[in-house]
């Protein structure tokens, strides 16, 4: 994410990582999580159908949701339930009977030598009725049936709007409908829907500005990318996990709740401390050099200009005059200028304005 020339691809890969959440703590081989991440990345801004088909056969997901032990004598409902509730349709668009019948469709889907294998002897070949359709549902036909439900594009469209526009409230039907229509018309081309969102008037309206709380990843990666920063990625990964967003370690199958859940008295202090550690770490470089040199190359000669550039690059809204004055006071203090700039960024990291995007 720090180095990619296509940040929207990285962002959408992370979106699907939280959407089809899989925790590494249940796996025994890191390659499984790497393989899943590659799957999400390959389809992140492409066709949603192969992403869902792929995640259903993904070894890490099979382990995480116990689908690898799904047998016709004792169908396991975990994956079937999450496929409809969390991945494709949302709550209220399926019944408990649908869950039980869908679980039968995935019997015999197992792992052999850490790879997907279909065990025909453990597969239930009988007729099932899922979401109003009856059949034997060979192979993964049932996944296409789920994606053909009217609720599916609406559910994913709402997810994309919340991801890019605003954490709350739930997007209105008049906002969801055009994006859902794009998904239908493009046969599930996610990139087309994302482009429509990013080019819309809504994206540049007051309904989008400062309506999202920055996740730990957005907070740290966003700051570093704004200032052309590089840092100790291993330590940053540790920091993110301590802030509640350890990549490859979502809290549960729902992924990260996001929004206001990122902020409380404990996490606010932790977020500011991570910003402070990043900017004071000698391994963190800005444009390949230190902060004083970097801001000098941006044309900042006075302390006021340093603060102006910093705010322009990193904050989504205009900060109150009192906050700006405090930042100028920090950068104008005694001591070496590079350290004062770092302390100014640290101080900015404690402000409410820095937490939103």
PDB file of C-alpha atoms in Angstrom, residues 209-332:
ATOM      1  CA  UNK A 209     -16.364  15.380   2.831  1.00  0.00           C
ATOM      2  CA  UNK A 210     -15.392  14.584   6.429  1.00  0.00           C
ATOM      3  CA  UNK A 211     -18.013  11.840   6.614  1.00  0.00           C
ATOM      4  CA  UNK A 212     -15.617   8.965   7.188  1.00  0.00           C
ATOM      5  CA  UNK A 213     -13.460   8.199  10.219  1.00  0.00           C
ATOM      6  CA  UNK A 214     -10.023   7.104   9.158  1.00  0.00           C
ATOM      7  CA  UNK A 215      -9.245   3.501   9.934  1.00  0.00           C
ATOM      8  CA  UNK A 216      -5.777   2.796  11.397  1.00  0.00           C
ATOM      9  CA  UNK A 217      -4.596   1.831   7.912  1.00  0.00           C
ATOM     10  CA  UNK A 218      -6.017   4.994   6.356  1.00  0.00           C
ATOM     11  CA  UNK A 219      -4.541   7.061   9.176  1.00  0.00           C
ATOM     12  CA  UNK A 220      -0.984   5.758   8.896  1.00  0.00           C
ATOM     13  CA  UNK A 221      -0.674   4.806   5.235  1.00  0.00           C
ATOM     14  CA  UNK A 222      -2.535   7.968   4.274  1.00  0.00           C
ATOM     15  CA  UNK A 223      -0.133  10.176   6.215  1.00  0.00           C
ATOM     16  CA  UNK A 224       2.925   8.476   4.756  1.00  0.00           C
ATOM     17  CA  UNK A 225       1.654   8.628   1.186  1.00  0.00           C
ATOM     18  CA  UNK A 226       0.673  12.304   1.581  1.00  0.00           C
ATOM     19  CA  UNK A 227       4.256  13.087   2.637  1.00  0.00           C
ATOM     20  CA  UNK A 228       5.965  10.599   0.284  1.00  0.00           C
ATOM     21  CA  UNK A 229       6.991   8.611   3.329  1.00  0.00           C
ATOM     22  CA  UNK A 230       8.636   5.236   3.779  1.00  0.00           C
ATOM     23  CA  UNK A 231       9.092   3.434   7.063  1.00  0.00           C
ATOM     24  CA  UNK A 232       9.792   0.161   8.865  1.00  0.00           C
ATOM     25  CA  UNK A 233       6.880  -1.874   7.493  1.00  0.00           C
ATOM     26  CA  UNK A 234       7.291  -4.654  10.048  1.00  0.00           C
ATOM     27  CA  UNK A 235       6.901  -2.214  12.941  1.00  0.00           C
ATOM     28  CA  UNK A 236       3.983  -0.526  11.178  1.00  0.00           C
ATOM     29  CA  UNK A 237       2.213  -3.890  10.907  1.00  0.00           C
ATOM     30  CA  UNK A 238       2.633  -4.325  14.682  1.00  0.00           C
ATOM     31  CA  UNK A 239       1.292  -0.814  15.260  1.00  0.00           C
ATOM     32  CA  UNK A 240      -1.781  -1.514  13.135  1.00  0.00           C
ATOM     33  CA  UNK A 241      -2.573  -4.667  15.040  1.00  0.00           C
ATOM     34  CA  UNK A 242      -2.312  -2.792  18.345  1.00  0.00           C
ATOM     35  CA  UNK A 243      -4.726  -0.181  16.960  1.00  0.00           C
ATOM     36  CA  UNK A 244      -7.243  -2.917  16.116  1.00  0.00           C
ATOM     37  CA  UNK A 245      -6.660  -3.355  12.377  1.00  0.00           C
ATOM     38  CA  UNK A 246      -3.994  -5.996  12.060  1.00  0.00           C
ATOM     39  CA  UNK A 247      -4.034  -6.964   8.401  1.00  0.00           C
ATOM     40  CA  UNK A 248      -4.784 -10.694   7.968  1.00  0.00           C
ATOM     41  CA  UNK A 249      -6.209 -10.648  11.517  1.00  0.00           C
ATOM     42  CA  UNK A 250      -9.796  -9.317  11.322  1.00  0.00           C
ATOM     43  CA  UNK A 251     -11.630  -9.637  14.656  1.00  0.00           C
ATOM     44  CA  UNK A 252     -14.263 -12.040  13.293  1.00  0.00           C
ATOM     45  CA  UNK A 253     -15.984 -13.129  10.092  1.00  0.00           C
ATOM     46  CA  UNK A 254     -17.769  -9.745   9.891  1.00  0.00           C
ATOM     47  CA  UNK A 255     -14.433  -8.019   9.493  1.00  0.00           C
ATOM     48  CA  UNK A 256     -13.833  -4.607  11.000  1.00  0.00           C
ATOM     49  CA  UNK A 257     -16.961  -2.627  11.895  1.00  0.00           C
ATOM     50  CA  UNK A 258     -15.223   0.660  11.103  1.00  0.00           C
ATOM     51  CA  UNK A 259     -16.755   4.099  11.478  1.00  0.00           C
ATOM     52  CA  UNK A 260     -17.210   5.315  15.032  1.00  0.00           C
ATOM     53  CA  UNK A 261     -15.890   2.043  16.460  1.00  0.00           C
ATOM     54  CA  UNK A 262     -12.373   3.227  15.606  1.00  0.00           C
ATOM     55  CA  UNK A 263     -12.607   6.068  18.109  1.00  0.00           C
ATOM     56  CA  UNK A 264     -12.696   5.967  21.898  1.00  0.00           C
ATOM     57  CA  UNK A 265     -10.553   7.433  24.680  1.00  0.00           C
ATOM     58  CA  UNK A 266      -8.077   4.554  24.472  1.00  0.00           C
ATOM     59  CA  UNK A 267      -7.729   4.299  20.689  1.00  0.00           C
ATOM     60  CA  UNK A 268      -7.478   8.080  20.245  1.00  0.00           C
ATOM     61  CA  UNK A 269      -4.366   8.116  22.426  1.00  0.00           C
ATOM     62  CA  UNK A 270      -3.003   5.042  20.662  1.00  0.00           C
ATOM     63  CA  UNK A 271      -3.548   6.562  17.224  1.00  0.00           C
ATOM     64  CA  UNK A 272      -1.693   9.723  18.211  1.00  0.00           C
ATOM     65  CA  UNK A 273       1.152   7.694  19.708  1.00  0.00           C
ATOM     66  CA  UNK A 274       1.566   5.707  16.485  1.00  0.00           C
ATOM     67  CA  UNK A 275       1.696   8.935  14.463  1.00  0.00           C
ATOM     68  CA  UNK A 276       4.345  10.217  16.886  1.00  0.00           C
ATOM     69  CA  UNK A 277       6.387   7.047  16.609  1.00  0.00           C
ATOM     70  CA  UNK A 278       6.224   7.132  12.804  1.00  0.00           C
ATOM     71  CA  UNK A 279       7.426  10.696  12.386  1.00  0.00           C
ATOM     72  CA  UNK A 280      10.145  10.443  15.066  1.00  0.00           C
ATOM     73  CA  UNK A 281      11.474   7.082  13.841  1.00  0.00           C
ATOM     74  CA  UNK A 282      14.841   7.636  12.116  1.00  0.00           C
ATOM     75  CA  UNK A 283      13.909   4.840   9.685  1.00  0.00           C
ATOM     76  CA  UNK A 284      10.972   6.907   8.422  1.00  0.00           C
ATOM     77  CA  UNK A 285      11.978   9.022   5.443  1.00  0.00           C
ATOM     78  CA  UNK A 286      10.028  11.702   3.620  1.00  0.00           C
ATOM     79  CA  UNK A 287      10.773  12.031  -0.052  1.00  0.00           C
ATOM     80  CA  UNK A 288      13.929  10.082   0.713  1.00  0.00           C
ATOM     81  CA  UNK A 289      15.145  12.573   3.332  1.00  0.00           C
ATOM     82  CA  UNK A 290      14.177  14.204   6.608  1.00  0.00           C
ATOM     83  CA  UNK A 291      11.177  16.436   7.246  1.00  0.00           C
ATOM     84  CA  UNK A 292      13.057  19.720   7.182  1.00  0.00           C
ATOM     85  CA  UNK A 293      14.521  18.961   3.758  1.00  0.00           C
ATOM     86  CA  UNK A 294      11.201  17.673   2.461  1.00  0.00           C
ATOM     87  CA  UNK A 295       9.208  20.749   3.428  1.00  0.00           C
ATOM     88  CA  UNK A 296      12.007  22.939   2.102  1.00  0.00           C
ATOM     89  CA  UNK A 297      11.690  21.234  -1.280  1.00  0.00           C
ATOM     90  CA  UNK A 298       7.968  21.979  -1.166  1.00  0.00           C
ATOM     91  CA  UNK A 299       8.763  25.686  -0.835  1.00  0.00           C
ATOM     92  CA  UNK A 300       8.080  26.154   2.866  1.00  0.00           C
ATOM     93  CA  UNK A 301      10.349  28.885   4.174  1.00  0.00           C
ATOM     94  CA  UNK A 302       8.488  30.057   7.261  1.00  0.00           C
ATOM     95  CA  UNK A 303       6.916  28.057  10.078  1.00  0.00           C
ATOM     96  CA  UNK A 304       3.500  29.284   8.978  1.00  0.00           C
ATOM     97  CA  UNK A 305       4.115  27.918   5.490  1.00  0.00           C
ATOM     98  CA  UNK A 306       5.141  24.542   6.937  1.00  0.00           C
ATOM     99  CA  UNK A 307       1.827  24.323   8.786  1.00  0.00           C
ATOM    100  CA  UNK A 308      -0.141  25.496   5.749  1.00  0.00           C
ATOM    101  CA  UNK A 309       1.424  22.828   3.523  1.00  0.00           C
ATOM    102  CA  UNK A 310       1.019  20.158   6.180  1.00  0.00           C
ATOM    103  CA  UNK A 311      -2.676  20.919   6.576  1.00  0.00           C
ATOM    104  CA  UNK A 312      -3.234  21.096   2.826  1.00  0.00           C
ATOM    105  CA  UNK A 313      -1.643  17.675   2.295  1.00  0.00           C
ATOM    106  CA  UNK A 314      -3.067  15.725   5.214  1.00  0.00           C
ATOM    107  CA  UNK A 315      -6.400  17.138   6.455  1.00  0.00           C
ATOM    108  CA  UNK A 316      -9.750  16.868   4.694  1.00  0.00           C
ATOM    109  CA  UNK A 317     -11.315  19.997   6.181  1.00  0.00           C
ATOM    110  CA  UNK A 318     -10.303  23.452   7.329  1.00  0.00           C
ATOM    111  CA  UNK A 319      -9.078  23.299  10.912  1.00  0.00           C
ATOM    112  CA  UNK A 320     -10.135  25.983  13.419  1.00  0.00           C
ATOM    113  CA  UNK A 321      -7.867  29.003  13.641  1.00  0.00           C
ATOM    114  CA  UNK A 322      -6.972  28.072  17.228  1.00  0.00           C
ATOM    115  CA  UNK A 323      -5.703  24.655  16.130  1.00  0.00           C
ATOM    116  CA  UNK A 324      -3.617  26.185  13.370  1.00  0.00           C
ATOM    117  CA  UNK A 325      -2.132  28.704  15.818  1.00  0.00           C
ATOM    118  CA  UNK A 326      -1.192  25.898  18.195  1.00  0.00           C
ATOM    119  CA  UNK A 327       0.565  24.020  15.400  1.00  0.00           C
ATOM    120  CA  UNK A 328       2.507  27.132  14.397  1.00  0.00           C
ATOM    121  CA  UNK A 329       3.498  27.546  18.034  1.00  0.00           C
ATOM    122  CA  UNK A 330       4.784  23.962  18.180  1.00  0.00           C
ATOM    123  CA  UNK A 331       6.849  24.224  15.011  1.00  0.00           C
ATOM    124  CA  UNK A 332       8.218  27.593  16.165  1.00  0.00           C
TER     125      UNK A 332
END
